[in-house]
PDB file of C-alpha atoms in Angstrom:
ATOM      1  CA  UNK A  20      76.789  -5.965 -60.461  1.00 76.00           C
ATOM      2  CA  UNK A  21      77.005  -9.402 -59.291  1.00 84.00           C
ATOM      3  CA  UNK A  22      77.771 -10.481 -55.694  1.00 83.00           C
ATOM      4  CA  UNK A  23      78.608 -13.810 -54.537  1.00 88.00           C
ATOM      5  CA  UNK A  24      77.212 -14.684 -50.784  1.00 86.00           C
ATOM      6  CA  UNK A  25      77.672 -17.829 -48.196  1.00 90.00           C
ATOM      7  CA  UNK A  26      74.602 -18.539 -46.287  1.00 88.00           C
ATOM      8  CA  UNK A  27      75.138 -21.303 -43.735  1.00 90.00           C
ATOM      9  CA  UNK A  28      77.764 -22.843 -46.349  1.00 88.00           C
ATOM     10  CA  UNK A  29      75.435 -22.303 -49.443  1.00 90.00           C
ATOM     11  CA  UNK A  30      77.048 -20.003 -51.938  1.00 89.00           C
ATOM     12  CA  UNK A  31      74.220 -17.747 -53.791  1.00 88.00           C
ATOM     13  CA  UNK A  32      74.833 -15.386 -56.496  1.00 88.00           C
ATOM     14  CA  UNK A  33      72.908 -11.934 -56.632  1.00 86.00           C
ATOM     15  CA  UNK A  34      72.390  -9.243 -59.168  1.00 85.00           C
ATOM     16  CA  UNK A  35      72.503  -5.945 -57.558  1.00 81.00           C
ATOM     17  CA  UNK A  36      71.644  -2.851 -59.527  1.00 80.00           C
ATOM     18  CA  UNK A  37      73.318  -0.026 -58.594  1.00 75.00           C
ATOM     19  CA  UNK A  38      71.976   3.568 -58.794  1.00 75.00           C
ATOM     20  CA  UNK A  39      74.154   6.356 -58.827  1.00 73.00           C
ATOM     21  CA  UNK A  40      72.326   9.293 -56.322  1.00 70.00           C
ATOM     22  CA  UNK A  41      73.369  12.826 -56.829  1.00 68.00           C
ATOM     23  CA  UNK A  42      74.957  13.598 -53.254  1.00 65.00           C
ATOM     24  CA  UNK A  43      72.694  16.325 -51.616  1.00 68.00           C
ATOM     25  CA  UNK A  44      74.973  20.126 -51.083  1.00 67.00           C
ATOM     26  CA  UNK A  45      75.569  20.562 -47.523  1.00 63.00           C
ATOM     27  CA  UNK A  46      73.396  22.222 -45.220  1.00 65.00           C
ATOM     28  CA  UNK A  47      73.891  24.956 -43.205  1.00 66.00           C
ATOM     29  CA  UNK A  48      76.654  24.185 -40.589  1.00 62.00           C
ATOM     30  CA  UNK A  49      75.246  25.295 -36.594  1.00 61.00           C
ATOM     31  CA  UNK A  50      78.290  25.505 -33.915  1.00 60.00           C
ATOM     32  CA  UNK A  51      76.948  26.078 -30.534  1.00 57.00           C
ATOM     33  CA  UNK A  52      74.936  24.590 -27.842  1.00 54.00           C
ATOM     34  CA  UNK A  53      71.693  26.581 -28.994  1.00 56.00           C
ATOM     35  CA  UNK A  54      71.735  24.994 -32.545  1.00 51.00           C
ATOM     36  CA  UNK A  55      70.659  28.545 -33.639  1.00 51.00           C
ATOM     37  CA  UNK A  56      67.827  28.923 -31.922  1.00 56.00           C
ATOM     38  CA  UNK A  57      69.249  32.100 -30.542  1.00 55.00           C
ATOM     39  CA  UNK A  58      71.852  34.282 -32.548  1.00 53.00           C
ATOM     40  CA  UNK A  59      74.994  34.828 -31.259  1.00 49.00           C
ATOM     41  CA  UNK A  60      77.124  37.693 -32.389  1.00 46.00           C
ATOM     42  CA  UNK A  61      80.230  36.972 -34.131  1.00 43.00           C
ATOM     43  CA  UNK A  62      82.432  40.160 -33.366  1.00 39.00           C
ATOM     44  CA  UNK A  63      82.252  41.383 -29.908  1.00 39.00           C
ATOM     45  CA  UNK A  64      82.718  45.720 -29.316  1.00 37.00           C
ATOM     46  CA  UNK A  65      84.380  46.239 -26.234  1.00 42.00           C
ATOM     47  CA  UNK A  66      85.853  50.274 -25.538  1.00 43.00           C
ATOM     48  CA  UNK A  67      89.605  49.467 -24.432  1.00 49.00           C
ATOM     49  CA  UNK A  68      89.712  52.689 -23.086  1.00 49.00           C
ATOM     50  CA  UNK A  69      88.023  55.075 -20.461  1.00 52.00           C
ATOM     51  CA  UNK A  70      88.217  58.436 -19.483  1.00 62.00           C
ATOM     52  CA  UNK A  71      92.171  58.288 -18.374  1.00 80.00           C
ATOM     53  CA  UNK A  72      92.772  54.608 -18.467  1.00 86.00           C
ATOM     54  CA  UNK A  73      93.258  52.107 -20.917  1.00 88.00           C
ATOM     55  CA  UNK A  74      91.082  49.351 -19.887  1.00 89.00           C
ATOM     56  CA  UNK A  75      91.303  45.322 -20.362  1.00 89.00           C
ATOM     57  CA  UNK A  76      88.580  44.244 -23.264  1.00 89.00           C
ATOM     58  CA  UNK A  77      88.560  40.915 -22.094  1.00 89.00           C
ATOM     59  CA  UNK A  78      89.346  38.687 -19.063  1.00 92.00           C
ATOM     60  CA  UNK A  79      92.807  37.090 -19.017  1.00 92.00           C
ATOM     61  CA  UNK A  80      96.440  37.525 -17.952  1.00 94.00           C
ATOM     62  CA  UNK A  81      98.967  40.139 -18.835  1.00 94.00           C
ATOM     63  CA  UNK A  82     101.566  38.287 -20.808  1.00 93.00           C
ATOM     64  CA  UNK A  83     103.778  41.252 -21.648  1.00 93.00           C
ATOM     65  CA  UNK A  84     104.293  45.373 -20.800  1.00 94.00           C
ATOM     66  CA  UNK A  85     105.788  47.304 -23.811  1.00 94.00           C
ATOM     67  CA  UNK A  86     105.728  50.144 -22.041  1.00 95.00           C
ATOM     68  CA  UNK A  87     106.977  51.954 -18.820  1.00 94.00           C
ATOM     69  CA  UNK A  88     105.997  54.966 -16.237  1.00 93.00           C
ATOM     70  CA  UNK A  89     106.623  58.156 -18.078  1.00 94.00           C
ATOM     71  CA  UNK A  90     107.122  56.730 -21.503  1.00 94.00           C
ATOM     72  CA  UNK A  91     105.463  58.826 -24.559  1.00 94.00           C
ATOM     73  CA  UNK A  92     103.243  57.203 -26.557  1.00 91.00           C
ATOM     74  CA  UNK A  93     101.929  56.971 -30.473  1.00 91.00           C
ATOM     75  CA  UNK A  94      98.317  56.727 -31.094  1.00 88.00           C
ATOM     76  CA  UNK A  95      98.266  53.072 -32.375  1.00 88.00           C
ATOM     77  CA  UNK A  96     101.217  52.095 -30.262  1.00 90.00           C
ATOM     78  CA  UNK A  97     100.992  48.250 -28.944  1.00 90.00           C
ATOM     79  CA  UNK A  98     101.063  49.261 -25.100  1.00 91.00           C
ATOM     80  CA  UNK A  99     101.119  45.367 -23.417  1.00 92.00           C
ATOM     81  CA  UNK A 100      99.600  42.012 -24.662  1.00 91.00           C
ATOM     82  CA  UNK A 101      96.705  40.049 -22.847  1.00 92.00           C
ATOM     83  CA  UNK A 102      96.852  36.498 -22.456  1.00 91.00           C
ATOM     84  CA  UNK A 103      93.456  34.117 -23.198  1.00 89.00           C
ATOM     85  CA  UNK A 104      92.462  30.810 -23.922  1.00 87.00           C
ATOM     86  CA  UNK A 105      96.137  30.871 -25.484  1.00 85.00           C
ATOM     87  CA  UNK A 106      95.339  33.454 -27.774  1.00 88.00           C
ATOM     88  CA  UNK A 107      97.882  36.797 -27.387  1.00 89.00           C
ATOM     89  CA  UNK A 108      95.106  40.388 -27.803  1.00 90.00           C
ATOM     90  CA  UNK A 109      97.380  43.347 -28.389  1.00 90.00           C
ATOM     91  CA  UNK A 110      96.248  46.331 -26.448  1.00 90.00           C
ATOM     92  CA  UNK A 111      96.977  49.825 -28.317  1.00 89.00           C
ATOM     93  CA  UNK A 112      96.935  53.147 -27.359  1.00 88.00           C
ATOM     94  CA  UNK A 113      93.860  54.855 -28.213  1.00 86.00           C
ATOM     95  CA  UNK A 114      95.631  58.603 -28.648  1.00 86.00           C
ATOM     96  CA  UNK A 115      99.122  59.966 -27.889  1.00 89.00           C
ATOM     97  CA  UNK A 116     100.201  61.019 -24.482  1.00 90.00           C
ATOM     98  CA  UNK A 117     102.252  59.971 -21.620  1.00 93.00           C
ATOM     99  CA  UNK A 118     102.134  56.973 -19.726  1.00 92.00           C
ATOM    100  CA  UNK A 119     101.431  57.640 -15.974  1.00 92.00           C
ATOM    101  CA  UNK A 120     101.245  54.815 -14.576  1.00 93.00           C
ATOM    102  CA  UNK A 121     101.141  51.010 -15.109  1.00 94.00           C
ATOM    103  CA  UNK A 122      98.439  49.552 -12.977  1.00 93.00           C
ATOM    104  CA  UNK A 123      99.489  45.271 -13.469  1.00 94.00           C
ATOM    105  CA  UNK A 124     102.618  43.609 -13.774  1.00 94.00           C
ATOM    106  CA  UNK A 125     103.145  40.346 -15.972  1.00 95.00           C
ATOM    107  CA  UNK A 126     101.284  37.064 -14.845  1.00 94.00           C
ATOM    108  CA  UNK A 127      98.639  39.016 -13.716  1.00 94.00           C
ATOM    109  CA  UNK A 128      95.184  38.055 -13.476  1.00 94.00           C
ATOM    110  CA  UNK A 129      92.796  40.572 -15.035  1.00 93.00           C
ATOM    111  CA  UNK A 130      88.816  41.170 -15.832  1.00 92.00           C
ATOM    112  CA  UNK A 131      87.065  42.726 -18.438  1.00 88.00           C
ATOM    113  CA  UNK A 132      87.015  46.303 -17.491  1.00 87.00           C
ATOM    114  CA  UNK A 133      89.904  46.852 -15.402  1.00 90.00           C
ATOM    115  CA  UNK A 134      91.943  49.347 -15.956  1.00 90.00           C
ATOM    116  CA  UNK A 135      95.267  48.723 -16.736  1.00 92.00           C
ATOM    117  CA  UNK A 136      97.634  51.623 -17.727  1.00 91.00           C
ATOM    118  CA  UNK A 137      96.757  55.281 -16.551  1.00 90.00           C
ATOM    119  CA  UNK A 138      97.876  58.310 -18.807  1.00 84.00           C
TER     120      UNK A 138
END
């Protein structure tokens, strides 16, 4: 390939020779602020339930109730709907039974581990 180039108002003409390179694959892609030097999980197990509560998995707000006091529920059934980092987490009823009592209302600020509805 030939290129033409001004130097100071001197035109030059160069041969370049052009290689063609075989692009290397990527590597292996690191997201996180320990660039893998320590292994971070990527599914997190947290029990929604405990002995007679239903508990929050995660820290956020309660965005919606499904269900009310005395209500019976499926095993399965979406019960409310946390609210975090703008991502909706459907809570579910871990067996059948009877609601007893709802222990947040909507807007709510909850943590991980607070119990939420009561059979």
């Amino acid at each position: 390939m030939k290129l033409k180039v001004t130097v100071n108002q001197t035109e030059y003409e160069i041969d370049v020779e052009v290689e063609d390179e075989k692009p290397e694959g990527l590597g292996p892609i690191i997201i996180g602020v320990n660039a893998g030097s320590n292994q971070i999980p990527t599914k997190a197990s947290v029990s929604a339930v405990s002995s007679n509560a239903v508990v929050a998995p995660l820290a956020g707000s309660v965005a919606r109730i499904l269900v009310a006091e005395g209500d019976e529920i499926e095993a399965g059934q979406v019960m409310l709907i946390l609210e975090a980092m703008k991502m909706e987490t459907e809570i579910t009823a871990p067996s059948s039974g009877t609601v007893a009592r709802i222990l947040v209302a909507p807007g709510e600020a909850v943590q991980g581990g607070q119990a939420l509805i009561e059979f």
